[in-house]
XYZ file of C-alpha atoms in Angstrom:
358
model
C -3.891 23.401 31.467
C -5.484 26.668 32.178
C -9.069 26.292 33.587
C -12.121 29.190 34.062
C -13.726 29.365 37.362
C -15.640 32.077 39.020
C -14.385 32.251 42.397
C -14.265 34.674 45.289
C -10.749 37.384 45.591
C -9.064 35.799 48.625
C -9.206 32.399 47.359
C -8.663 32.542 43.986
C -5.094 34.272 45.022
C -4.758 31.343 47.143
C -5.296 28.796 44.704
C -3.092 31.247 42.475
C -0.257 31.060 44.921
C -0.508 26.722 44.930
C -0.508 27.167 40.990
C 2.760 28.979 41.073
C 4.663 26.765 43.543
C 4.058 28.014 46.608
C 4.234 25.102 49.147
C 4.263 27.009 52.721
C 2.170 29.313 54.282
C 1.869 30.539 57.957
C -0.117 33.178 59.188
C -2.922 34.036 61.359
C -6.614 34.587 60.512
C -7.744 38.364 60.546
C -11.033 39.574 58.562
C -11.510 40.540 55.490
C -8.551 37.831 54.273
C -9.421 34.827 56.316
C -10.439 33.109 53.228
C -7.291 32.853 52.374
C -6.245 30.364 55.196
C -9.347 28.441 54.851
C -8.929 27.748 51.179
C -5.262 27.014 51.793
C -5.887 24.911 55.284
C -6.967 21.647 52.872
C -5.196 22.985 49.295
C -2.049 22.719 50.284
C -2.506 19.248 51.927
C -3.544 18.043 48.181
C 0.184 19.157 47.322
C 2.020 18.498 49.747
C 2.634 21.395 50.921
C 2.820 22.850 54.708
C -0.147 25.706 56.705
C 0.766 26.537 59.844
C -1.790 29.023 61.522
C 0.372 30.565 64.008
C 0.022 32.671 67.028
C 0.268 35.772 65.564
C 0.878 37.623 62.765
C 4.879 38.523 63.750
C 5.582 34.945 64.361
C 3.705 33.960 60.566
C 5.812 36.350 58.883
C 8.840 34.702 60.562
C 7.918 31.045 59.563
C 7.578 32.152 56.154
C 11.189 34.068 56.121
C 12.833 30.379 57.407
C 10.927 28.749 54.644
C 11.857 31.030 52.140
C 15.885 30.743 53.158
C 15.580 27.010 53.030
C 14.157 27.233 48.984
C 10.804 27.225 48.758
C 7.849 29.596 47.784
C 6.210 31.643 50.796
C 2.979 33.181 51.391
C 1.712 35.290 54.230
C -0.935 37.226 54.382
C -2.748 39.795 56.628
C -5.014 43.223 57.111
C -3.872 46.180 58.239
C -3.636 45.346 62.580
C -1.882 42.255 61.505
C 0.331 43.748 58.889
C 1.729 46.518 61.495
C 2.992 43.291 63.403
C 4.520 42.346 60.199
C 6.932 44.838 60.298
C 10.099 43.571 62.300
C 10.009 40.695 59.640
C 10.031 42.867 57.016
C 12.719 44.285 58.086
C 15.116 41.554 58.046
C 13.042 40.289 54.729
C 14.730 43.236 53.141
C 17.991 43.209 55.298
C 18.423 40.006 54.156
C 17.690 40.064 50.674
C 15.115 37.102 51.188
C 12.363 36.696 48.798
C 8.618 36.427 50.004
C 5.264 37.180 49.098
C 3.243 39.147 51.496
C -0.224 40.084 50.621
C -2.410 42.679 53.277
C -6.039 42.616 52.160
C -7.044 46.032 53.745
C -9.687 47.465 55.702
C -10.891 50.125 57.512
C -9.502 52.633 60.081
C -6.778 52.649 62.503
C -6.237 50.093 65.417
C -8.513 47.288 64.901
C -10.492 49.473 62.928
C -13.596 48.088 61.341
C -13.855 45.246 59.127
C -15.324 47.550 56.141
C -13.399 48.502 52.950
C -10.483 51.260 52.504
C -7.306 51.868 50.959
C -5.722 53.075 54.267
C -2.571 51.311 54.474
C -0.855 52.604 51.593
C 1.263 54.973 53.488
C 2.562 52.335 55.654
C 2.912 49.701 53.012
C 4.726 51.727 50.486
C 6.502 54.614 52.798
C 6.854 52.315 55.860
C 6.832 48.564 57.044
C 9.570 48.330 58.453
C 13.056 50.021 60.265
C 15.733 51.241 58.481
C 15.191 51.526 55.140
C 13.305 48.661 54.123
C 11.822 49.057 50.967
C 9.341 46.951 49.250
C 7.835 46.064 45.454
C 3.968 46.712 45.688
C 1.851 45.618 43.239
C -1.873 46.700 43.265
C -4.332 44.632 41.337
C -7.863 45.833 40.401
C -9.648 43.022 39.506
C -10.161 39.156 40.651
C -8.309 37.677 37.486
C -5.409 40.837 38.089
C -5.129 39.070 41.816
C -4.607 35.883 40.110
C -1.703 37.301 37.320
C 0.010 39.304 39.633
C 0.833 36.281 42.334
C 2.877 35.027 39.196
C 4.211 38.431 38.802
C 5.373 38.454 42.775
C 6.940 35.597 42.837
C 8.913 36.440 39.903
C 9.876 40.209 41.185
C 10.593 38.814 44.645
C 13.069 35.861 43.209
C 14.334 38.775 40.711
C 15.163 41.290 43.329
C 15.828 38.852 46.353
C 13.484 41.432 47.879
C 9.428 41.082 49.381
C 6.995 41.666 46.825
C 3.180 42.745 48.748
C 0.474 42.578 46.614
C -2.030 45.454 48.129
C -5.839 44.228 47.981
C -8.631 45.118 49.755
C -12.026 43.677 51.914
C -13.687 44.508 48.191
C -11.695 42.749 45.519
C -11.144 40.038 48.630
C -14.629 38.896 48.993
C -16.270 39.745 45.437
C -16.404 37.234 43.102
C -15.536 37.323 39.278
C -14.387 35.158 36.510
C -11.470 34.250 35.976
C -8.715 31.794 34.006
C -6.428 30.121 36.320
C -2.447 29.107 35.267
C -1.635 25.965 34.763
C -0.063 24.313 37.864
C 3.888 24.645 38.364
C 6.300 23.267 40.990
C 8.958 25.954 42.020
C 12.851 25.183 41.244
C 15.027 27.122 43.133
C 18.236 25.679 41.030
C 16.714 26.721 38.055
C 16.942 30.713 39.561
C 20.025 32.591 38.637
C 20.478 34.225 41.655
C 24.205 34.498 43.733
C 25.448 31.829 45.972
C 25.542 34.054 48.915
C 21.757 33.852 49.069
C 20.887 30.398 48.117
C 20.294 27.867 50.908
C 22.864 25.310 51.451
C 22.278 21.508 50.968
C 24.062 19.884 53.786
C 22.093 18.339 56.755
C 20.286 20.467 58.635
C 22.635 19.863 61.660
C 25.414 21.416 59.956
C 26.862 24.308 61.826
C 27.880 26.052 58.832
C 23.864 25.999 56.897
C 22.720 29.865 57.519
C 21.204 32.636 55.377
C 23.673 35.651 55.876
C 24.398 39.111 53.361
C 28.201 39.565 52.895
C 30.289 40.571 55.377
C 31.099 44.282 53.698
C 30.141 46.701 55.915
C 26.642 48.175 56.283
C 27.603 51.820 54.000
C 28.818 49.039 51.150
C 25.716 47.236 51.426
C 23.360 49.967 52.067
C 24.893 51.051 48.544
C 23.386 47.381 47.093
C 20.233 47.948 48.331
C 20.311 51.679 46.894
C 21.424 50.231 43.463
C 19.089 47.455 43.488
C 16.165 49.930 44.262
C 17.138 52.682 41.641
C 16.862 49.423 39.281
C 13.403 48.551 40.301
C 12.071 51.964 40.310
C 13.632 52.831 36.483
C 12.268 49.212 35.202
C 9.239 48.251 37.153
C 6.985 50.572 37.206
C 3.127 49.379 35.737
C 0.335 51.653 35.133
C -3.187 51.515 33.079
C -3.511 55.127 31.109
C -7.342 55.837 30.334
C -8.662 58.605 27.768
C -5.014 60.682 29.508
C -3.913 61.964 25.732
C -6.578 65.158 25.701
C -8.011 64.580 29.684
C -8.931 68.237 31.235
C -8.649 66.316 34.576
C -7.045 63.362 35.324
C -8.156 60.814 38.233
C -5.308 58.609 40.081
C -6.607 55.682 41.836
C -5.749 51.535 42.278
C -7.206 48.887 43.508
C -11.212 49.024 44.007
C -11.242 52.770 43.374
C -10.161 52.933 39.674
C -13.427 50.798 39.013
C -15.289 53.158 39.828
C -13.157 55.910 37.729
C -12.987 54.322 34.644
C -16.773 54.318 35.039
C -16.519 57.445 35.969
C -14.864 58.256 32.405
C -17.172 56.070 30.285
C -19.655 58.447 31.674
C -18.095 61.448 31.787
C -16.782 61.119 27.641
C -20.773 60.605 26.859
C -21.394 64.228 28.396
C -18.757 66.091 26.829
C -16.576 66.112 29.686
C -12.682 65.397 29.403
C -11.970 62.923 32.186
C -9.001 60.823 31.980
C -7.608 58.112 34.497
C -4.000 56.524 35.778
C -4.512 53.269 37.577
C -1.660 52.481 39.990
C -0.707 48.979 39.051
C 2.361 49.329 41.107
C 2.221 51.485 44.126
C 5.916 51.062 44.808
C 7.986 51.824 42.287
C 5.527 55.129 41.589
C 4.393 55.041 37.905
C 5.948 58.461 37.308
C 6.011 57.882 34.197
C 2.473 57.411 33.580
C 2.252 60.845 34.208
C 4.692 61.955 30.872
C 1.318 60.637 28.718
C -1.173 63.567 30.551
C -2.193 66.681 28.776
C 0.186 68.525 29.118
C -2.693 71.171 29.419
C -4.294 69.279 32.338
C -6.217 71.496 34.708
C -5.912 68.661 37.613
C -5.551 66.083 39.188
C -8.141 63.943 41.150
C -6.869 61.769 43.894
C -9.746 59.111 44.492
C -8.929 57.017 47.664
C -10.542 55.005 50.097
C -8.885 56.610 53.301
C -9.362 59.785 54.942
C -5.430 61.504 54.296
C -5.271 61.139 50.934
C -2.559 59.118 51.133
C -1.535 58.758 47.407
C -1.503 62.668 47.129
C 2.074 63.091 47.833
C 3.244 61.052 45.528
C 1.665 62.390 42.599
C 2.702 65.848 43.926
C 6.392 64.377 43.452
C 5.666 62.787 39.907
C 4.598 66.119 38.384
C 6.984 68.047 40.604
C 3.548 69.897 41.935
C 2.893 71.016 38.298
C -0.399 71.283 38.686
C -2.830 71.558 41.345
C -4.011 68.073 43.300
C -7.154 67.113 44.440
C -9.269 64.637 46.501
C -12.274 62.326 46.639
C -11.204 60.332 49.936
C -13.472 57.941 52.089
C -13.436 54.898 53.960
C -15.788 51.657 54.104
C -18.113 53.184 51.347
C -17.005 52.902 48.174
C -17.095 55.960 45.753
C -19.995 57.660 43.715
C -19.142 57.681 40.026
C -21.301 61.057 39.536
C -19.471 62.249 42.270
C -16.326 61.780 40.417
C -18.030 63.497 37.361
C -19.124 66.043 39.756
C -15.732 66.901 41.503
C -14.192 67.241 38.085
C -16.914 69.655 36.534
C -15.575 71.913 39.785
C -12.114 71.488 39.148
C -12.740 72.476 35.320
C -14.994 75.300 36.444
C -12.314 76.214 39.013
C -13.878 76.179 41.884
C -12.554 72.847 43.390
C -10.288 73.100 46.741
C -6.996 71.694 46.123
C -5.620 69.159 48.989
């Protein structure tokens, strides 16, 4: 049965992804997600399941891809250096319509960075990670218990799609701790999945010449067209948001993950002063929640981007969802996370008009 526990961001998602059948994980240790491997380096012993703590991070993902083909739930899981390693296994993840579960628990700054907070790998996770046109469901949970429900939610959307799911945390929500109510425990059954026989593993003996994972043979334009279909599906039916106070906002923030904690305190406040501030929480970076955006004021003087990067690397994409509408603006840093006055603050400039747009 369900059971409450107050446990720490990175392991509670592990012991989320055991709950929900996940039986194999390989990956490599990389701050602020470590936890993740330790919890899992004796849970999945208890269930008979399989850790590997490979190499690196491009050989992890690659385990996890070979599991996945052969039936059985994956998890890998990485920070930002690691995750840019990921990204020839994404790739054929998505070339090969296999499902998986990738989760980057981000942190700071470019290269190895610092081992601090931020919301910097957005750009690559959603826009990027990988060649070609890979393209990838990304979930962004803002809470310990919302790390928990969305590893069900991943696992179903990967299966779903045939297509990697990420689940976009960060050092914050990784190592704070919160209550939460864990699912009851499931074992994964791939014959229960409808889902077509080109992309189910095979039963015969391993030795068999003819057991291998492969898309149809149609030609890459014909299948490139799949892939297109199977992404204009996702983006029309999967999109997830959290609307706050949007209905009569003067400005609006847009934020996910961390971040929109601090906004939606940000518009507690805010509403006691007089002040119209409204929020969107992302709860699906990929597809966009464009439609979030059909539930604003129409009257809206702005938009407040509040990020924990330097680029503001969500702006674009709410430029795009209001077809740049209305002006855009920015609260961006990285490793500290954000002032709620200061939200209040930025606003009271953008309603006063004398806010900078980005």
């Amino acid at each position: 049965m369900a059971e409450r526990a107050i446990m720490k961001g990175n392991e509670a998602l592990a012991e989320a992804a055991i709950r929900e059948g996940c039986r194999f994980f390989s990956g490599y240790p990389i701050t602020p997600q470590t936890e993740i491997l330790e919890y899992l380096s004796w849970r999945m012993d208890e269930v008979g399941g399989t850790l590997i703590q490979t190499e690196d991070e491009l050989t992890g993902l690659h385990m996890a891809m070979g599991a996945s083909i052969a039936g059985g739930r994956v998890l890998s899981t990485s920070s930002g250096p690691g995750f840019a390693l990921f990204h020839e296994g994404l790739s054929y993840l998505t070339g090969f319509d296999v499902p998986a579960v990738i989760v980057d628990v981000q942190r700071a700054g470019n290269a190895c960075g610092d081992i601090g907070a931020s919301q910097g790998d957005y750009e690559e996770v959603v826009h990027g990670g990988g060649n070609g046109d890979s393209q990838f469901i990304v979930l962004t949970p803002g809470s310990v218990q919302e790390q928990v429900d969305m590893v069900a939610e991943a696992y179903e959307l990967a299966e779903k799609y045939q297509n990697p799911t990420i689940i976009l945390s960060d050092a914050i929500l990784g190592q704070m701790m919160e209550g939460i109510v864990l699912p009851d425990m499931k074992e994964h059954d791939i014959d229960a999945l409808d889902i077509p026989a080109i992309i189910r593993p095979l039963d015969e003996n391993l030795s068999n010449p003819k057991r291998y994972y492969s898309p149809p043979l149609i030609g890459l334009n014909a299948y490139a067209e799949i892939w297109k279909n199977k992404w204009d599906i996702i983006r029309e039916t999967e999109q997830q948001w959290e609307n706050v106070q949007v209905a009569d906002a003067d400005v609006v923030c847009v934020a996910y993950g961390i971040s929109s904690r601090v906004c939606k305190e940000a518009v507690k406040k805010a509403r006691a002063k007089g002040i119209k501030l409204g929020l969107i929480r992302l709860k699906t970076a990929w597809p966009f929640p464009v439609k979030a955006f059909e539930e604003v004021n129409p009257d809206v003087k702005g938009y407040l981007s509040v990020e924990m990067n330097i680029k503001g690397q969500v702006v674009p994409d709410i430029k795009l969802a209001i077809k740049c509408a209305k002006p855009v603006y920015g609260y961006f840093s990285i490793v500290d996370v954000h002032d709620s006055d200061k939200v209040i603050e930025l606003a009271e400039s953008i309603i006063a008009g004398t806010a900078e747009e980005v």
